[in-house]
Amino acid sequence: MTTTLSERVSQSAFDGSMLRVVLLMDLHEGTQQQFFEAYEQLRHDIASVPGHISDQLCQSFENPSQWLITSEWESAPQYLAWVNSEHHAEQVKPLGACARAMRPLKFTVLRETGRGYGQGDRPATARLQQTPRLGAGIVRHALTFTVKPGSEKEVASILSSYTSPEARVDDHTRLCRTSLFMHGNRVVRTVEVQGDLMAALRHVSEQPGVRAAEEALNPHLEKDRNLNDPESARMFFMRAALPAVHHIAAPEPESADVQRHALFYPAKPGCGAALAKFLARQDEEAARNPGSPVRSSSIFQRDDIVVRLVDVRGSFDAEPDTTFGVSGPRKAAVLDRLTARAGRRVRTAGHTMNLITDRRAPADS
């Protein structure tokens, strides 16, 4: 049976679908009124964000400490541009100070039923996702941050020497793979989780070996953090988050000759989303070629930072144009216009990140 392109794309922020965001919150006791007043201050600002359609604040009728914020957006890129901005990080500080725990969930909208739908109330650009996406239940996420120049060798040693955490988190969640790369003084850590991403990240952060490595890393960071201060830790990881915006994979199982690589694309100011979308389209075009060496590709993007994680069969340099996400001089010129570093030499070696560690959990763990 032939696997269609739509079946191979298990995640995409670029199909124009509406996005529904659900934020589950558990508040500290006695902060309900403070939280409500903080939201009242913010909701009019949020309503003016480009792409925002609607917002709802809900409180559990069973437990007054449990709250829910839902919002609807014209498309994922518009939401990501806002939620990943420094302005948003400052906006939500008053809300975060009231919360014991927060869990954000993001969904594209496939169907709607009921009065009020289809009556032209929404912008014409807000569309439904056409077909369900398929996949193996894997959630992909990345973190990125910079370290002080000159500390790269020591940082690489710290981040490659800790003991791997137990892969099994609970009956429903498993840590599948962690890959860590560096490009100059920039660190990118990607994770693949089967099940609940937040539970897996919490599980990893609680491991003694991981905590020791993170503490050893602190003096080398360009931006200070205090992991013993919940607010400092929360803001650091919020700013370091590098969301996955597109993933495409070949349907067959991974073979022994497939190697993992990462490429770092610093976009020109304001061009990050356009660059990520361009690379996603090149990946989809390459996927139509059964001879392509790229078995899977994940694109992560935040502001003007774009990282492409690729699993390549055979030599990384066998088909450089395909492997590096371009094919032909016209598309190479587009890539040059979108990136802060242009030129043939930069498109190849200049984007390649150094692999520090690639840890995979045993299949039976």
GROMACS .gro file of C-alpha atoms in nm:
model
  365
    1MET     CA    1   0.000   0.000   0.000
    2THR     CA    2   0.136   0.341  -0.096
    3THR     CA    3   0.192   0.587   0.187
    4THR     CA    4   0.076   0.935   0.089
    5LEU     CA    5   0.264   1.254   0.171
    6SER     CA    6  -0.009   1.363   0.413
    7GLU     CA    7   0.037   1.037   0.605
    8ARG     CA    8   0.411   1.098   0.632
    9VAL     CA    9   0.369   1.448   0.776
   10SER     CA   10   0.275   1.381   1.139
   11GLN     CA   11   0.311   1.744   1.249
   12SER     CA   12   0.292   2.077   1.068
   13ALA     CA   13   0.232   2.435   1.172
   14PHE     CA   14   0.212   2.542   0.808
   15ASP     CA   15  -0.112   2.392   0.675
   16GLY     CA   16  -0.320   2.698   0.766
   17SER     CA   17  -0.535   2.516   1.022
   18MET     CA   18  -0.693   2.693   1.316
   19LEU     CA   19  -0.530   2.624   1.650
   20ARG     CA   20  -0.701   2.560   1.982
   21VAL     CA   21  -0.476   2.613   2.285
   22VAL     CA   22  -0.572   2.474   2.625
   23LEU     CA   23  -0.381   2.581   2.937
   24LEU     CA   24  -0.455   2.374   3.248
   25MET     CA   25  -0.351   2.542   3.571
   26ASP     CA   26  -0.340   2.439   3.936
   27LEU     CA   27  -0.316   2.749   4.156
   28HIS     CA   28  -0.156   2.794   4.495
   29GLU     CA   29  -0.417   2.806   4.767
   30GLY     CA   30  -0.553   3.154   4.828
   31THR     CA   31  -0.435   3.304   4.496
   32GLN     CA   32  -0.761   3.272   4.301
   33GLN     CA   33  -0.856   3.639   4.324
   34GLN     CA   34  -0.499   3.749   4.247
   35PHE     CA   35  -0.496   3.523   3.940
   36PHE     CA   36  -0.834   3.653   3.821
   37GLU     CA   37  -0.723   4.015   3.852
   38ALA     CA   38  -0.397   3.941   3.666
   39TYR     CA   39  -0.593   3.784   3.381
   40GLU     CA   40  -0.829   4.082   3.368
   41GLN     CA   41  -0.525   4.306   3.315
   42LEU     CA   42  -0.396   4.087   3.031
   43ARG     CA   43  -0.699   3.976   2.835
   44HIS     CA   44  -0.746   4.296   2.636
   45ASP     CA   45  -0.379   4.293   2.531
   46ILE     CA   46  -0.412   3.929   2.424
   47ALA     CA   47  -0.724   4.008   2.222
   48SER     CA   48  -0.525   4.253   2.008
   49VAL     CA   49  -0.253   4.000   1.914
   50PRO     CA   50  -0.255   3.924   1.538
   51GLY     CA   51  -0.424   3.591   1.467
   52HIS     CA   52  -0.610   3.574   1.799
   53ILE     CA   53  -0.979   3.482   1.757
   54SER     CA   54  -1.119   3.419   2.104
   55ASP     CA   55  -1.029   3.346   2.465
   56GLN     CA   56  -1.208   3.185   2.759
   57LEU     CA   57  -1.115   3.179   3.126
   58CYS     CA   58  -1.275   2.891   3.319
   59GLN     CA   59  -1.270   2.783   3.683
   60SER     CA   60  -1.350   2.431   3.794
   61PHE     CA   61  -1.685   2.408   3.971
   62GLU     CA   62  -1.546   2.113   4.170
   63ASN     CA   63  -1.209   2.256   4.277
   64PRO     CA   64  -1.157   2.636   4.294
   65SER     CA   65  -0.780   2.593   4.256
   66GLN     CA   66  -0.813   2.438   3.909
   67TRP     CA   67  -0.841   2.683   3.619
   68LEU     CA   68  -0.849   2.652   3.243
   69ILE     CA   69  -0.768   2.908   2.975
   70THR     CA   70  -0.868   2.821   2.620
   71SER     CA   71  -0.791   3.031   2.316
   72GLU     CA   72  -0.848   2.999   1.944
   73TRP     CA   73  -0.606   3.122   1.679
   74GLU     CA   74  -0.621   3.161   1.302
   75SER     CA   75  -0.305   2.951   1.263
   76ALA     CA   76  -0.021   2.796   1.459
   77PRO     CA   77   0.255   3.035   1.338
   78GLN     CA   78   0.064   3.337   1.468
   79TYR     CA   79   0.022   3.178   1.810
   80LEU     CA   80   0.387   3.064   1.821
   81ALA     CA   81   0.511   3.412   1.728
   82TRP     CA   82   0.326   3.551   2.029
   83VAL     CA   83   0.387   3.276   2.285
   84ASN     CA   84   0.762   3.262   2.209
   85SER     CA   85   0.811   3.639   2.233
   86GLU     CA   86   0.984   3.818   2.517
   87HIS     CA   87   0.673   4.034   2.552
   88HIS     CA   88   0.465   3.724   2.626
   89ALA     CA   89   0.718   3.601   2.883
   90GLU     CA   90   0.678   3.927   3.073
   91GLN     CA   91   0.301   3.933   3.025
   92VAL     CA   92   0.241   3.596   3.191
   93LYS     CA   93   0.469   3.646   3.492
   94PRO     CA   94   0.177   3.754   3.715
   95LEU     CA   95  -0.018   3.442   3.613
   96GLY     CA   96   0.280   3.212   3.661
   97ALA     CA   97   0.339   3.347   4.011
   98CYS     CA   98  -0.003   3.211   4.114
   99ALA     CA   99   0.038   2.866   3.960
  100ARG     CA  100   0.160   2.550   4.127
  101ALA     CA  101   0.155   2.373   3.791
  102MET     CA  102   0.074   2.464   3.429
  103ARG     CA  103   0.018   2.232   3.135
  104PRO     CA  104  -0.026   2.381   2.787
  105LEU     CA  105  -0.186   2.171   2.513
  106LYS     CA  106  -0.213   2.267   2.146
  107PHE     CA  107  -0.461   2.122   1.895
  108THR     CA  108  -0.539   2.197   1.532
  109VAL     CA  109  -0.913   2.203   1.456
  110LEU     CA  110  -1.059   1.939   1.222
  111ARG     CA  111  -1.436   1.964   1.265
  112GLU     CA  112  -1.694   2.187   1.439
  113THR     CA  113  -2.054   2.112   1.528
  114GLY     CA  114  -2.323   2.333   1.679
  115ARG     CA  115  -2.496   2.666   1.647
  116GLY     CA  116  -2.271   2.956   1.563
  117TYR     CA  117  -2.026   2.763   1.348
  118GLY     CA  118  -2.004   2.832   0.978
  119GLN     CA  119  -2.183   3.168   1.005
  120GLY     CA  120  -1.893   3.383   0.893
  121ASP     CA  121  -1.798   3.500   1.242
  122ARG     CA  122  -1.436   3.395   1.202
  123PRO     CA  123  -1.172   3.547   0.971
  124ALA     CA  124  -1.168   3.402   0.621
  125THR     CA  125  -0.809   3.287   0.679
  126ALA     CA  126  -0.914   3.055   0.965
  127ARG     CA  127  -0.945   2.706   0.813
  128LEU     CA  128  -1.001   2.354   0.942
  129GLN     CA  129  -0.735   2.085   0.920
  130GLN     CA  130  -0.836   1.872   0.620
  131THR     CA  131  -0.739   1.520   0.730
  132PRO     CA  132  -0.617   1.350   1.049
  133ARG     CA  133  -0.241   1.314   1.078
  134LEU     CA  134  -0.087   0.975   1.146
  135GLY     CA  135   0.213   0.894   1.362
  136ALA     CA  136   0.359   0.673   1.630
  137GLY     CA  137   0.247   0.887   1.924
  138ILE     CA  138   0.588   1.056   1.952
  139VAL     CA  139   0.612   1.413   2.085
  140ARG     CA  140   0.921   1.613   1.984
  141HIS     CA  141   1.057   1.912   2.170
  142ALA     CA  142   1.385   2.102   2.195
  143LEU     CA  143   1.562   2.350   2.417
  144THR     CA  144   1.827   2.596   2.305
  145PHE     CA  145   2.052   2.835   2.496
  146THR     CA  146   2.397   2.988   2.467
  147VAL     CA  147   2.702   2.945   2.688
  148LYS     CA  148   2.990   3.182   2.749
  149PRO     CA  149   3.240   3.183   2.461
  150GLY     CA  150   3.545   2.978   2.554
  151SER     CA  151   3.349   2.735   2.770
  152GLU     CA  152   3.229   2.516   2.483
  153LYS     CA  153   3.467   2.224   2.547
  154GLU     CA  154   3.382   2.204   2.917
  155VAL     CA  155   3.010   2.238   2.845
  156ALA     CA  156   3.028   1.952   2.595
  157SER     CA  157   3.198   1.738   2.858
  158ILE     CA  158   2.932   1.818   3.119
  159LEU     CA  159   2.644   1.746   2.885
  160SER     CA  160   2.785   1.415   2.759
  161SER     CA  161   2.896   1.260   3.088
  162TYR     CA  162   2.579   1.233   3.300
  163THR     CA  163   2.401   0.901   3.348
  164SER     CA  164   2.097   0.852   3.126
  165PRO     CA  165   1.768   0.869   3.318
  166GLU     CA  166   1.536   0.571   3.336
  167ALA     CA  167   1.341   0.560   3.010
  168ARG     CA  168   1.012   0.444   3.161
  169VAL     CA  169   0.833   0.739   3.323
  170ASP     CA  170   0.500   0.571   3.402
  171ASP     CA  171   0.256   0.325   3.245
  172HIS     CA  172   0.177   0.570   2.966
  173THR     CA  173   0.497   0.769   2.911
  174ARG     CA  174   0.843   0.671   2.790
  175LEU     CA  175   1.153   0.876   2.709
  176CYS     CA  176   1.262   0.746   2.367
  177ARG     CA  177   1.560   0.953   2.256
  178THR     CA  178   1.767   1.256   2.355
  179SER     CA  179   2.008   1.417   2.110
  180LEU     CA  180   2.236   1.707   2.197
  181PHE     CA  181   2.423   1.929   1.952
  182MET     CA  182   2.637   2.242   1.965
  183HIS     CA  183   2.711   2.510   1.707
  184GLY     CA  184   2.973   2.749   1.840
  185ASN     CA  185   2.844   2.850   2.181
  186ARG     CA  186   2.481   2.753   2.107
  187VAL     CA  187   2.344   2.433   2.261
  188VAL     CA  188   2.041   2.248   2.120
  189ARG     CA  189   1.892   1.953   2.309
  190THR     CA  190   1.611   1.758   2.139
  191VAL     CA  191   1.391   1.498   2.305
  192GLU     CA  192   1.146   1.241   2.172
  193VAL     CA  193   0.879   1.120   2.411
  194GLN     CA  194   0.604   0.863   2.375
  195GLY     CA  195   0.315   0.981   2.590
  196ASP     CA  196   0.307   1.291   2.812
  197LEU     CA  197   0.588   1.536   2.730
  198MET     CA  198   0.549   1.735   3.054
  199ALA     CA  199   0.563   1.420   3.266
  200ALA     CA  200   0.879   1.309   3.085
  201LEU     CA  201   1.051   1.647   3.127
  202ARG     CA  202   0.960   1.653   3.493
  203HIS     CA  203   1.093   1.297   3.532
  204VAL     CA  204   1.425   1.391   3.369
  205SER     CA  205   1.466   1.705   3.580
  206GLU     CA  206   1.426   1.504   3.900
  207GLN     CA  207   1.712   1.263   3.824
  208PRO     CA  208   2.016   1.329   4.051
  209GLY     CA  209   2.265   1.293   3.767
  210VAL     CA  210   2.076   1.536   3.546
  211ARG     CA  211   2.038   1.790   3.828
  212ALA     CA  212   2.413   1.769   3.900
  213ALA     CA  213   2.491   1.828   3.532
  214GLU     CA  214   2.253   2.125   3.520
  215GLU     CA  215   2.413   2.278   3.831
  216ALA     CA  216   2.760   2.230   3.679
  217LEU     CA  217   2.633   2.403   3.365
  218ASN     CA  218   2.502   2.712   3.547
  219PRO     CA  219   2.834   2.908   3.569
  220HIS     CA  220   2.882   2.873   3.193
  221LEU     CA  221   2.543   3.008   3.082
  222GLU     CA  222   2.528   3.350   2.919
  223LYS     CA  223   2.195   3.414   3.095
  224ASP     CA  224   2.189   3.340   3.466
  225ARG     CA  225   1.935   3.102   3.616
  226ASN     CA  226   1.861   2.959   3.959
  227LEU     CA  227   1.705   2.615   3.943
  228ASN     CA  228   1.622   2.633   4.314
  229ASP     CA  229   1.393   2.931   4.242
  230PRO     CA  230   1.080   2.797   4.067
  231GLU     CA  231   1.010   3.127   3.891
  232SER     CA  232   1.370   3.161   3.766
  233ALA     CA  233   1.368   2.802   3.641
  234ARG     CA  234   1.027   2.844   3.475
  235MET     CA  235   1.131   3.161   3.292
  236PHE     CA  236   1.459   3.006   3.176
  237PHE     CA  237   1.291   2.700   3.025
  238MET     CA  238   1.013   2.912   2.877
  239ARG     CA  239   1.270   3.125   2.694
  240ALA     CA  240   1.480   2.821   2.598
  241ALA     CA  241   1.188   2.628   2.447
  242LEU     CA  242   1.235   2.554   2.076
  243PRO     CA  243   0.903   2.411   1.954
  244ALA     CA  244   0.879   2.152   1.679
  245VAL     CA  245   0.681   2.301   1.390
  246HIS     CA  246   0.709   2.027   1.126
  247HIS     CA  247   0.794   1.657   1.111
  248ILE     CA  248   0.802   1.423   0.814
  249ALA     CA  249   0.926   1.064   0.806
  250ALA     CA  250   0.959   0.766   0.575
  251PRO     CA  251   0.715   0.485   0.661
  252GLU     CA  252   0.970   0.202   0.686
  253PRO     CA  253   1.154   0.114   1.010
  254GLU     CA  254   1.489   0.279   1.077
  255SER     CA  255   1.790   0.083   0.953
  256ALA     CA  256   2.141   0.056   1.097
  257ASP     CA  257   2.296   0.289   0.838
  258VAL     CA  258   2.076   0.587   0.934
  259GLN     CA  259   2.267   0.863   1.113
  260ARG     CA  260   2.131   1.167   1.296
  261HIS     CA  261   2.249   1.521   1.216
  262ALA     CA  262   2.136   1.873   1.299
  263LEU     CA  263   2.164   2.197   1.105
  264PHE     CA  264   2.142   2.545   1.257
  265TYR     CA  265   1.987   2.820   1.045
  266PRO     CA  266   2.005   3.170   1.196
  267ALA     CA  267   1.737   3.359   1.005
  268LYS     CA  268   1.749   3.723   0.910
  269PRO     CA  269   1.549   3.938   1.155
  270GLY     CA  270   1.180   3.861   1.120
  271CYS     CA  271   1.235   3.573   0.876
  272GLY     CA  272   1.236   3.276   1.115
  273ALA     CA  273   0.883   3.152   1.040
  274ALA     CA  274   0.930   3.201   0.664
  275LEU     CA  275   1.258   3.008   0.676
  276ALA     CA  276   1.103   2.720   0.874
  277LYS     CA  277   0.812   2.704   0.630
  278PHE     CA  278   1.052   2.707   0.332
  279LEU     CA  279   1.252   2.416   0.476
  280ALA     CA  280   0.931   2.224   0.551
  281ARG     CA  281   0.822   2.256   0.189
  282GLN     CA  282   1.162   2.132   0.069
  283ASP     CA  283   1.135   1.832   0.300
  284GLU     CA  284   0.792   1.751   0.160
  285GLU     CA  285   0.921   1.778  -0.195
  286ALA     CA  286   1.219   1.553  -0.116
  287ALA     CA  287   0.984   1.299   0.046
  288ARG     CA  288   0.820   1.245  -0.292
  289ASN     CA  289   1.156   1.114  -0.419
  290PRO     CA  290   1.192   0.748  -0.312
  291GLY     CA  291   1.569   0.776  -0.358
  292SER     CA  292   1.611   1.058  -0.107
  293PRO     CA  293   1.871   0.983   0.163
  294VAL     CA  294   1.669   1.172   0.425
  295ARG     CA  295   1.454   0.927   0.621
  296SER     CA  296   1.303   1.185   0.855
  297SER     CA  297   1.326   1.555   0.926
  298SER     CA  298   1.205   1.764   1.221
  299ILE     CA  299   1.209   2.143   1.208
  300PHE     CA  300   1.222   2.346   1.529
  301GLN     CA  301   1.172   2.723   1.527
  302ARG     CA  302   1.157   3.007   1.774
  303ASP     CA  303   1.182   3.368   1.659
  304ASP     CA  304   1.478   3.377   1.419
  305ILE     CA  305   1.636   3.050   1.535
  306VAL     CA  306   1.564   2.751   1.310
  307VAL     CA  307   1.707   2.403   1.366
  308ARG     CA  308   1.656   2.109   1.130
  309LEU     CA  309   1.709   1.761   1.275
  310VAL     CA  310   1.761   1.501   1.000
  311ASP     CA  311   1.808   1.126   0.998
  312VAL     CA  312   2.008   1.040   0.687
  313ARG     CA  313   2.071   0.702   0.527
  314GLY     CA  314   2.429   0.658   0.409
  315SER     CA  315   2.678   0.941   0.375
  316PHE     CA  316   2.566   1.283   0.496
  317ASP     CA  317   2.733   1.445   0.195
  318ALA     CA  318   2.606   1.202  -0.068
  319GLU     CA  319   2.335   1.441  -0.192
  320PRO     CA  320   2.416   1.775  -0.024
  321ASP     CA  321   2.139   1.975  -0.189
  322THR     CA  322   1.868   1.735  -0.070
  323THR     CA  323   2.028   1.677   0.269
  324PHE     CA  324   2.059   2.047   0.339
  325GLY     CA  325   1.705   2.126   0.236
  326VAL     CA  326   1.757   2.288  -0.104
  327SER     CA  327   1.747   2.165  -0.462
  328GLY     CA  328   1.863   2.386  -0.746
  329PRO     CA  329   1.998   2.743  -0.771
  330ARG     CA  330   1.660   2.918  -0.738
  331LYS     CA  331   1.580   2.755  -0.404
  332ALA     CA  332   1.939   2.805  -0.289
  333ALA     CA  333   1.892   3.177  -0.359
  334VAL     CA  334   1.572   3.179  -0.150
  335LEU     CA  335   1.758   3.013   0.136
  336ASP     CA  336   2.032   3.275   0.109
  337ARG     CA  337   1.775   3.556   0.125
  338LEU     CA  338   1.621   3.414   0.443
  339THR     CA  339   1.936   3.329   0.637
  340ALA     CA  340   2.175   3.563   0.811
  341ARG     CA  341   2.468   3.375   0.663
  342ALA     CA  342   2.462   3.319   0.291
  343GLY     CA  343   2.673   3.139   0.033
  344ARG     CA  344   2.740   2.783  -0.081
  345ARG     CA  345   3.006   2.713   0.181
  346VAL     CA  346   2.783   2.837   0.459
  347ARG     CA  347   2.487   2.632   0.332
  348THR     CA  348   2.686   2.316   0.395
  349ALA     CA  349   2.954   2.311   0.665
  350GLY     CA  350   2.850   2.645   0.810
  351HIS     CA  351   2.511   2.512   0.921
  352THR     CA  352   2.618   2.171   1.049
  353MET     CA  353   2.603   2.128   1.427
  354ASN     CA  354   2.844   1.910   1.626
  355LEU     CA  355   2.686   1.601   1.778
  356ILE     CA  356   2.766   1.581   2.150
  357THR     CA  357   2.550   1.285   2.249
  358ASP     CA  358   2.266   1.078   2.103
  359ARG     CA  359   2.098   0.853   2.359
  360ARG     CA  360   1.827   0.604   2.264
  361ALA     CA  361   1.628   0.399   2.510
  362PRO     CA  362   1.631   0.021   2.459
  363ALA     CA  363   1.325  -0.101   2.274
  364ASP     CA  364   1.209  -0.312   2.570
  365SER     CA  365   1.260  -0.044   2.840
   0.00000   0.00000   0.00000
